mmCIF file of C-alpha atoms and ligand atoms in Angstrom:
data_model
loop_
_atom_site.group_PDB
_atom_site.id
_atom_site.type_symbol
_atom_site.label_atom_id
_atom_site.label_comp_id
_atom_site.label_asym_id
_atom_site.label_seq_id
_atom_site.Cartn_x
_atom_site.Cartn_y
_atom_site.Cartn_z
ATOM 1 C CA UNK A 1 10.948 -4.329 42.963
ATOM 2 C CA UNK A 2 9.591 -5.047 46.400
ATOM 3 C CA UNK A 3 11.756 -6.886 48.818
ATOM 4 C CA UNK A 4 10.708 -10.534 49.370
ATOM 5 C CA UNK A 5 10.321 -9.995 53.086
ATOM 6 C CA UNK A 6 8.533 -6.591 52.895
ATOM 7 C CA UNK A 7 5.324 -8.197 54.198
ATOM 8 C CA UNK A 8 7.217 -9.062 57.468
ATOM 9 C CA UNK A 9 8.438 -5.596 58.231
ATOM 10 C CA UNK A 10 6.816 -4.400 61.496
ATOM 11 C CA UNK A 11 5.180 -1.028 62.054
ATOM 12 C CA UNK A 12 6.380 1.270 64.834
ATOM 13 C CA UNK A 13 3.485 0.094 66.886
ATOM 14 C CA UNK A 14 4.242 -3.506 66.302
ATOM 15 C CA UNK A 15 7.929 -2.860 67.178
ATOM 16 C CA UNK A 16 6.817 -1.271 70.504
ATOM 17 C CA UNK A 17 4.881 -4.429 71.292
ATOM 18 C CA UNK A 18 7.796 -6.712 70.296
ATOM 19 C CA UNK A 19 10.059 -4.710 72.677
ATOM 20 C CA UNK A 20 7.682 -5.272 75.563
ATOM 21 C CA UNK A 21 7.249 -9.024 74.792
ATOM 22 C CA UNK A 22 11.092 -9.332 74.440
ATOM 23 C CA UNK A 23 11.694 -7.707 77.796
ATOM 24 C CA UNK A 24 9.132 -9.842 79.518
ATOM 25 C CA UNK A 25 10.703 -13.023 78.060
ATOM 26 C CA UNK A 26 14.168 -11.814 79.188
ATOM 27 C CA UNK A 27 12.863 -11.148 82.687
ATOM 28 C CA UNK A 28 11.809 -14.787 83.044
ATOM 29 C CA UNK A 29 15.382 -15.940 82.459
ATOM 30 C CA UNK A 30 16.546 -13.499 85.073
ATOM 31 C CA UNK A 31 13.874 -14.627 87.513
ATOM 32 C CA UNK A 32 14.612 -18.329 87.156
ATOM 33 C CA UNK A 33 18.383 -18.189 87.539
ATOM 34 C CA UNK A 34 18.615 -18.700 91.309
ATOM 35 C CA UNK A 35 16.356 -21.836 91.041
ATOM 36 C CA UNK A 36 18.576 -23.642 88.502
ATOM 37 C CA UNK A 37 20.437 -25.636 91.088
ATOM 38 C CA UNK A 38 21.082 -29.351 91.770
ATOM 39 C CA UNK A 39 18.054 -31.239 93.218
ATOM 40 C CA UNK A 40 15.428 -29.137 91.369
ATOM 41 C CA UNK A 41 13.166 -30.910 88.829
ATOM 42 C CA UNK A 42 12.624 -29.412 85.368
ATOM 43 C CA UNK A 43 8.947 -29.682 86.203
ATOM 44 C CA UNK A 44 9.450 -27.291 89.131
ATOM 45 C CA UNK A 45 11.292 -24.794 86.842
ATOM 46 C CA UNK A 46 8.370 -25.076 84.334
ATOM 47 C CA UNK A 47 5.848 -24.322 87.127
ATOM 48 C CA UNK A 48 7.799 -21.397 88.433
ATOM 49 C CA UNK A 49 8.063 -19.917 84.940
ATOM 50 C CA UNK A 50 4.398 -20.627 84.159
ATOM 51 C CA UNK A 51 3.206 -18.859 87.304
ATOM 52 C CA UNK A 52 5.487 -15.950 86.755
ATOM 53 C CA UNK A 53 4.462 -15.529 83.105
ATOM 54 C CA UNK A 54 0.790 -15.789 83.719
ATOM 55 C CA UNK A 55 0.258 -14.174 87.164
ATOM 56 C CA UNK A 56 3.143 -11.657 87.314
ATOM 57 C CA UNK A 57 3.627 -10.731 83.722
ATOM 58 C CA UNK A 58 0.009 -11.236 82.684
ATOM 59 C CA UNK A 59 1.330 -12.845 79.512
ATOM 60 C CA UNK A 60 0.927 -16.236 77.849
ATOM 61 C CA UNK A 61 3.554 -18.922 77.729
ATOM 62 C CA UNK A 62 3.750 -19.617 73.931
ATOM 63 C CA UNK A 63 5.007 -23.222 74.073
ATOM 64 C CA UNK A 64 2.076 -24.514 76.091
ATOM 65 C CA UNK A 65 -0.207 -26.428 73.608
ATOM 66 C CA UNK A 66 1.916 -25.156 70.672
ATOM 67 C CA UNK A 67 1.546 -27.982 68.111
ATOM 68 C CA UNK A 68 0.765 -30.150 71.105
ATOM 69 C CA UNK A 69 3.726 -29.263 73.264
ATOM 70 C CA UNK A 70 2.625 -30.078 76.842
ATOM 71 C CA UNK A 71 4.563 -27.522 78.967
ATOM 72 C CA UNK A 72 5.198 -23.783 79.252
ATOM 73 C CA UNK A 73 8.987 -23.776 78.724
ATOM 74 C CA UNK A 74 11.611 -26.039 77.062
ATOM 75 C CA UNK A 75 14.376 -27.465 79.286
ATOM 76 C CA UNK A 76 17.241 -29.174 77.467
ATOM 77 C CA UNK A 77 19.944 -30.832 79.518
ATOM 78 C CA UNK A 78 23.401 -32.006 78.366
ATOM 79 C CA UNK A 79 23.045 -34.036 75.164
ATOM 80 C CA UNK A 80 19.504 -32.686 74.615
ATOM 81 C CA UNK A 81 19.759 -30.224 71.708
ATOM 82 C CA UNK A 82 16.397 -28.501 72.119
ATOM 83 C CA UNK A 83 12.636 -28.920 72.917
ATOM 84 C CA UNK A 84 13.240 -30.880 76.080
ATOM 85 C CA UNK A 85 9.988 -31.397 77.989
ATOM 86 C CA UNK A 86 9.992 -30.491 81.661
ATOM 87 C CA UNK A 87 9.329 -33.554 83.925
ATOM 88 C CA UNK A 88 8.913 -34.338 87.618
ATOM 89 C CA UNK A 89 11.497 -37.125 87.429
ATOM 90 C CA UNK A 90 14.129 -35.056 85.595
ATOM 91 C CA UNK A 91 16.269 -33.747 88.448
ATOM 92 C CA UNK A 92 19.193 -31.357 87.873
ATOM 93 C CA UNK A 93 22.473 -32.621 89.215
ATOM 94 C CA UNK A 94 25.870 -31.020 89.782
ATOM 95 C CA UNK A 95 27.785 -30.825 86.441
ATOM 96 C CA UNK A 96 24.672 -30.536 84.167
ATOM 97 C CA UNK A 97 24.329 -27.861 81.503
ATOM 98 C CA UNK A 98 20.810 -26.843 80.700
ATOM 99 C CA UNK A 99 19.163 -24.594 78.233
ATOM 100 C CA UNK A 100 15.990 -22.884 79.285
ATOM 101 C CA UNK A 101 13.957 -21.548 76.338
ATOM 102 C CA UNK A 102 11.273 -18.949 77.117
ATOM 103 C CA UNK A 103 8.688 -17.601 74.717
ATOM 104 C CA UNK A 104 5.931 -15.276 75.877
ATOM 105 C CA UNK A 105 3.035 -13.637 74.176
ATOM 106 C CA UNK A 106 2.044 -10.180 75.303
ATOM 107 C CA UNK A 107 -0.570 -8.060 73.566
ATOM 108 C CA UNK A 108 -0.480 -10.506 70.620
ATOM 109 C CA UNK A 109 3.336 -10.330 70.051
ATOM 110 C CA UNK A 110 6.085 -12.838 70.850
ATOM 111 C CA UNK A 111 9.456 -12.587 72.583
ATOM 112 C CA UNK A 112 11.675 -15.649 72.336
ATOM 113 C CA UNK A 113 14.949 -16.180 74.105
ATOM 114 C CA UNK A 114 17.028 -18.883 75.700
ATOM 115 C CA UNK A 115 20.353 -19.235 77.588
ATOM 116 C CA UNK A 116 22.479 -21.904 79.123
ATOM 117 C CA UNK A 117 22.879 -22.447 82.863
ATOM 118 C CA UNK A 118 25.601 -24.468 84.480
ATOM 119 C CA UNK A 119 24.590 -26.556 87.658
ATOM 120 C CA UNK A 120 27.242 -26.327 90.327
ATOM 121 C CA UNK A 121 30.707 -27.079 89.151
ATOM 122 C CA UNK A 122 30.787 -28.317 85.553
ATOM 123 C CA UNK A 123 33.643 -29.812 83.493
ATOM 124 C CA UNK A 124 36.049 -27.505 81.641
ATOM 125 C CA UNK A 125 34.812 -29.159 78.397
ATOM 126 C CA UNK A 126 31.216 -28.311 79.133
ATOM 127 C CA UNK A 127 32.028 -24.807 80.237
ATOM 128 C CA UNK A 128 33.906 -24.238 77.031
ATOM 129 C CA UNK A 129 31.018 -25.470 74.883
ATOM 130 C CA UNK A 130 28.618 -23.152 76.680
ATOM 131 C CA UNK A 131 30.890 -20.173 76.178
ATOM 132 C CA UNK A 132 31.643 -20.842 72.532
ATOM 133 C CA UNK A 133 27.941 -21.368 71.779
ATOM 134 C CA UNK A 134 27.253 -17.892 73.345
ATOM 135 C CA UNK A 135 30.003 -16.466 71.119
ATOM 136 C CA UNK A 136 28.336 -18.095 68.096
ATOM 137 C CA UNK A 137 25.069 -16.278 68.811
ATOM 138 C CA UNK A 138 26.818 -12.833 69.319
ATOM 139 C CA UNK A 139 28.966 -13.229 66.300
ATOM 140 C CA UNK A 140 25.705 -13.654 64.328
ATOM 141 C CA UNK A 141 23.977 -10.686 66.087
ATOM 142 C CA UNK A 142 26.980 -8.367 65.284
ATOM 143 C CA UNK A 143 26.367 -8.948 61.528
ATOM 144 C CA UNK A 144 22.796 -7.786 61.582
ATOM 145 C CA UNK A 145 22.170 -4.514 59.789
ATOM 146 C CA UNK A 146 20.328 -3.290 56.659
ATOM 147 C CA UNK A 147 21.784 -4.836 53.547
ATOM 148 C CA UNK A 148 23.546 -7.683 55.336
ATOM 149 C CA UNK A 149 22.798 -11.043 53.832
ATOM 150 C CA UNK A 150 21.243 -13.660 55.956
ATOM 151 C CA UNK A 151 23.786 -16.179 54.598
ATOM 152 C CA UNK A 152 26.757 -14.489 56.130
ATOM 153 C CA UNK A 153 25.210 -14.982 59.540
ATOM 154 C CA UNK A 154 25.092 -18.757 59.121
ATOM 155 C CA UNK A 155 28.542 -18.798 57.616
ATOM 156 C CA UNK A 156 30.103 -16.874 60.558
ATOM 157 C CA UNK A 157 28.383 -19.057 63.131
ATOM 158 C CA UNK A 158 29.402 -22.310 61.593
ATOM 159 C CA UNK A 159 32.962 -21.019 61.067
ATOM 160 C CA UNK A 160 33.298 -20.087 64.706
ATOM 161 C CA UNK A 161 31.983 -23.509 65.783
ATOM 162 C CA UNK A 162 34.285 -25.333 63.478
ATOM 163 C CA UNK A 163 37.251 -23.325 64.608
ATOM 164 C CA UNK A 164 36.703 -24.845 68.038
ATOM 165 C CA UNK A 165 36.086 -28.387 66.511
ATOM 166 C CA UNK A 166 32.455 -28.118 67.322
ATOM 167 C CA UNK A 167 29.474 -28.699 64.919
ATOM 168 C CA UNK A 168 26.402 -26.571 64.272
ATOM 169 C CA UNK A 169 22.989 -28.299 64.119
ATOM 170 C CA UNK A 170 21.181 -27.917 60.848
ATOM 171 C CA UNK A 171 17.662 -29.196 61.487
ATOM 172 C CA UNK A 172 16.545 -26.081 63.422
ATOM 173 C CA UNK A 173 17.013 -22.458 62.615
ATOM 174 C CA UNK A 174 16.330 -18.927 63.639
ATOM 175 C CA UNK A 175 13.025 -17.594 62.490
ATOM 176 C CA UNK A 176 10.943 -14.514 61.848
ATOM 177 C CA UNK A 177 8.745 -13.711 64.804
ATOM 178 C CA UNK A 178 5.941 -11.274 65.538
ATOM 179 C CA UNK A 179 2.263 -11.968 65.954
ATOM 180 C CA UNK A 180 3.221 -15.507 65.011
ATOM 181 C CA UNK A 181 5.752 -17.594 66.849
ATOM 182 C CA UNK A 182 7.460 -18.815 63.632
ATOM 183 C CA UNK A 183 6.935 -16.601 60.635
ATOM 184 C CA UNK A 184 7.027 -18.201 57.185
ATOM 185 C CA UNK A 185 9.641 -16.966 54.775
ATOM 186 C CA UNK A 186 12.418 -15.727 57.152
ATOM 187 C CA UNK A 187 14.863 -18.441 58.218
ATOM 188 C CA UNK A 188 18.235 -17.814 59.753
ATOM 189 C CA UNK A 189 20.380 -20.894 59.125
ATOM 190 C CA UNK A 190 23.221 -21.435 61.544
ATOM 191 C CA UNK A 191 25.457 -22.947 58.920
ATOM 192 C CA UNK A 192 26.719 -22.260 55.427
ATOM 193 C CA UNK A 193 24.406 -23.232 52.605
ATOM 194 C CA UNK A 194 25.213 -22.200 49.053
ATOM 195 C CA UNK A 195 22.085 -23.650 47.587
ATOM 196 C CA UNK A 196 19.449 -21.407 49.043
ATOM 197 C CA UNK A 197 18.621 -18.004 47.662
ATOM 198 C CA UNK A 198 20.208 -15.225 49.697
ATOM 199 C CA UNK A 199 18.152 -12.525 51.289
ATOM 200 C CA UNK A 200 19.260 -9.085 52.423
ATOM 201 C CA UNK A 201 18.065 -7.699 55.725
ATOM 202 C CA UNK A 202 15.886 -4.568 55.804
ATOM 203 C CA UNK A 203 14.901 -2.302 58.739
ATOM 204 C CA UNK A 204 11.834 -3.446 60.639
ATOM 205 C CA UNK A 205 12.378 -7.206 60.363
ATOM 206 C CA UNK A 206 12.209 -9.131 63.640
ATOM 207 C CA UNK A 207 13.684 -12.570 64.004
ATOM 208 C CA UNK A 208 15.644 -14.893 66.167
ATOM 209 C CA UNK A 209 19.182 -16.271 66.018
ATOM 210 C CA UNK A 210 19.547 -19.455 68.098
ATOM 211 C CA UNK A 211 22.488 -21.602 67.262
ATOM 212 C CA UNK A 212 22.711 -25.120 68.656
ATOM 213 C CA UNK A 213 26.321 -26.179 68.908
ATOM 214 C CA UNK A 214 27.463 -29.733 69.602
ATOM 215 C CA UNK A 215 30.920 -31.014 70.902
ATOM 216 C CA UNK A 216 30.523 -34.036 68.580
ATOM 217 C CA UNK A 217 28.812 -34.400 65.214
ATOM 218 C CA UNK A 218 25.936 -32.186 64.063
ATOM 219 C CA UNK A 219 23.395 -35.003 63.682
ATOM 220 C CA UNK A 220 20.302 -35.170 65.800
ATOM 221 C CA UNK A 221 17.444 -37.572 66.579
ATOM 222 C CA UNK A 222 13.976 -36.931 67.912
ATOM 223 C CA UNK A 223 12.828 -39.117 70.842
ATOM 224 C CA UNK A 224 9.484 -41.042 70.967
ATOM 225 C CA UNK A 225 7.839 -38.168 72.810
ATOM 226 C CA UNK A 226 7.969 -36.417 69.341
ATOM 227 C CA UNK A 227 9.677 -33.361 70.905
ATOM 228 C CA UNK A 228 12.971 -34.036 72.669
ATOM 229 C CA UNK A 229 15.805 -33.545 70.284
ATOM 230 C CA UNK A 230 19.188 -35.161 71.216
ATOM 231 C CA UNK A 231 22.530 -35.466 69.561
ATOM 232 C CA UNK A 232 22.821 -38.744 67.625
ATOM 233 C CA UNK A 233 26.283 -39.397 69.126
ATOM 234 C CA UNK A 234 25.053 -38.276 72.680
ATOM 235 C CA UNK A 235 27.691 -35.538 72.796
ATOM 236 C CA UNK A 236 26.935 -32.324 74.776
ATOM 237 C CA UNK A 237 24.962 -29.572 73.031
ATOM 238 C CA UNK A 238 24.487 -25.884 73.980
ATOM 239 C CA UNK A 239 22.122 -23.210 72.662
ATOM 240 C CA UNK A 240 21.589 -19.446 73.216
ATOM 241 C CA UNK A 241 18.801 -17.400 71.594
ATOM 242 C CA UNK A 242 17.789 -13.798 71.238
ATOM 243 C CA UNK A 243 14.916 -12.016 69.375
ATOM 244 C CA UNK A 244 16.327 -9.193 67.228
ATOM 245 C CA UNK A 245 15.199 -6.120 65.368
ATOM 246 C CA UNK A 246 17.043 -4.997 62.277
ATOM 247 C CA UNK A 247 17.164 -1.157 62.814
ATOM 248 C CA UNK A 248 18.082 1.614 60.323
ATOM 249 C CA UNK A 249 21.733 1.290 61.123
ATOM 250 C CA UNK A 250 22.242 -2.015 63.008
ATOM 251 C CA UNK A 251 20.476 -4.264 65.441
ATOM 252 C CA UNK A 252 18.452 -4.050 68.663
ATOM 253 C CA UNK A 253 18.494 -7.123 70.936
ATOM 254 C CA UNK A 254 14.882 -7.125 72.039
ATOM 255 C CA UNK A 255 15.379 -9.873 74.640
ATOM 256 C CA UNK A 256 18.611 -8.427 76.138
ATOM 257 C CA UNK A 257 18.677 -8.999 79.943
ATOM 258 C CA UNK A 258 19.556 -6.250 82.245
ATOM 259 C CA UNK A 259 23.397 -6.147 82.620
ATOM 260 C CA UNK A 260 23.923 -8.734 79.855
ATOM 261 C CA UNK A 261 27.209 -8.249 77.927
ATOM 262 C CA UNK A 262 26.771 -8.151 74.242
ATOM 263 C CA UNK A 263 30.337 -8.441 72.923
ATOM 264 C CA UNK A 264 30.925 -11.672 71.076
ATOM 265 C CA UNK A 265 34.020 -12.455 73.153
ATOM 266 C CA UNK A 266 34.005 -11.257 76.796
HETATM 267 N N1 MF3 B 1 11.294 -21.628 71.577
HETATM 268 C C1 MF3 B 1 11.621 -22.443 70.545
HETATM 269 C C2 MF3 B 1 12.242 -21.693 69.434
HETATM 270 O O1 MF3 B 1 13.229 -21.038 69.749
HETATM 271 C C3 MF3 B 1 10.438 -23.226 70.018
HETATM 272 C C4 MF3 B 1 9.828 -24.132 70.994
HETATM 273 S S1 MF3 B 1 8.491 -24.805 70.281
HETATM 274 C C5 MF3 B 1 7.880 -25.778 71.544
HETATM 275 O O2 MF3 B 1 11.847 -21.505 68.321
HETATM 276 F F1 MF3 B 1 6.703 -26.125 71.244
HETATM 277 F F2 MF3 B 1 8.700 -26.699 71.899
HETATM 278 F F3 MF3 B 1 7.799 -24.918 72.576
HETATM 279 CO CO1 CO B 2 13.114 -19.330 68.523
HETATM 280 CO CO1 CO B 3 13.188 -20.271 71.711
#
């Protein structure tokens, strides 16, 4: 019997292109870091990333005009869970935590990655959330290998969040990625769900893991702009994301940044 995700397995040539796209996306996060400071607008961050992606990387910012999204990156501050829209009047201030989510298209293939930044000195609470959310991502990544079931990833992520009395958002999940931004058929839940059919990973699959972890309850609400997702209880939320390749014996982090630690707990 053929595997249900066989059609999503990438050829060596496609994997080479995914590696390039992944490394370009990672380089945008490295480039933008020094600019994530108090007083900067999220619009200015968007412009800088847009120019870097188009002029320097000669790539395409995938969010721009994706299902009507108006900007080139997502900027999600504090209680914003994901899909925050950069704005001139949204100014970073000391104590903020912000997720910047970058997706680039190079040679027809996507690289999708995001990380948290802290602005100046942030509260102990906020720092802890940011750190545990990162651990949730890497605990998921560590489980990736042929034969591993997708379900165990969600279970491990939710378990780690709960252990710290945090919750894991359910409305958004990791996704297959390749020549499309979000591939049908491969979803990586960041929570435990007994009701869905389980799927085993096979070499050559490329997908993201991107847990959104809240200090308060897991529930979210979308604002009237139809994009910005916030926590219903306005508690802080943090997210980290990588694009991954299931290899013959484990995992490759296609969007790993230079010098980035990959241990779940550092
Ligand atoms: N990068 C997001 C993800 O991780 C998707 C953003 S869609 C956009 O899947 F339109 F808001 F950009
Ligand atoms: Co993604
Ligand atoms: Co993303």
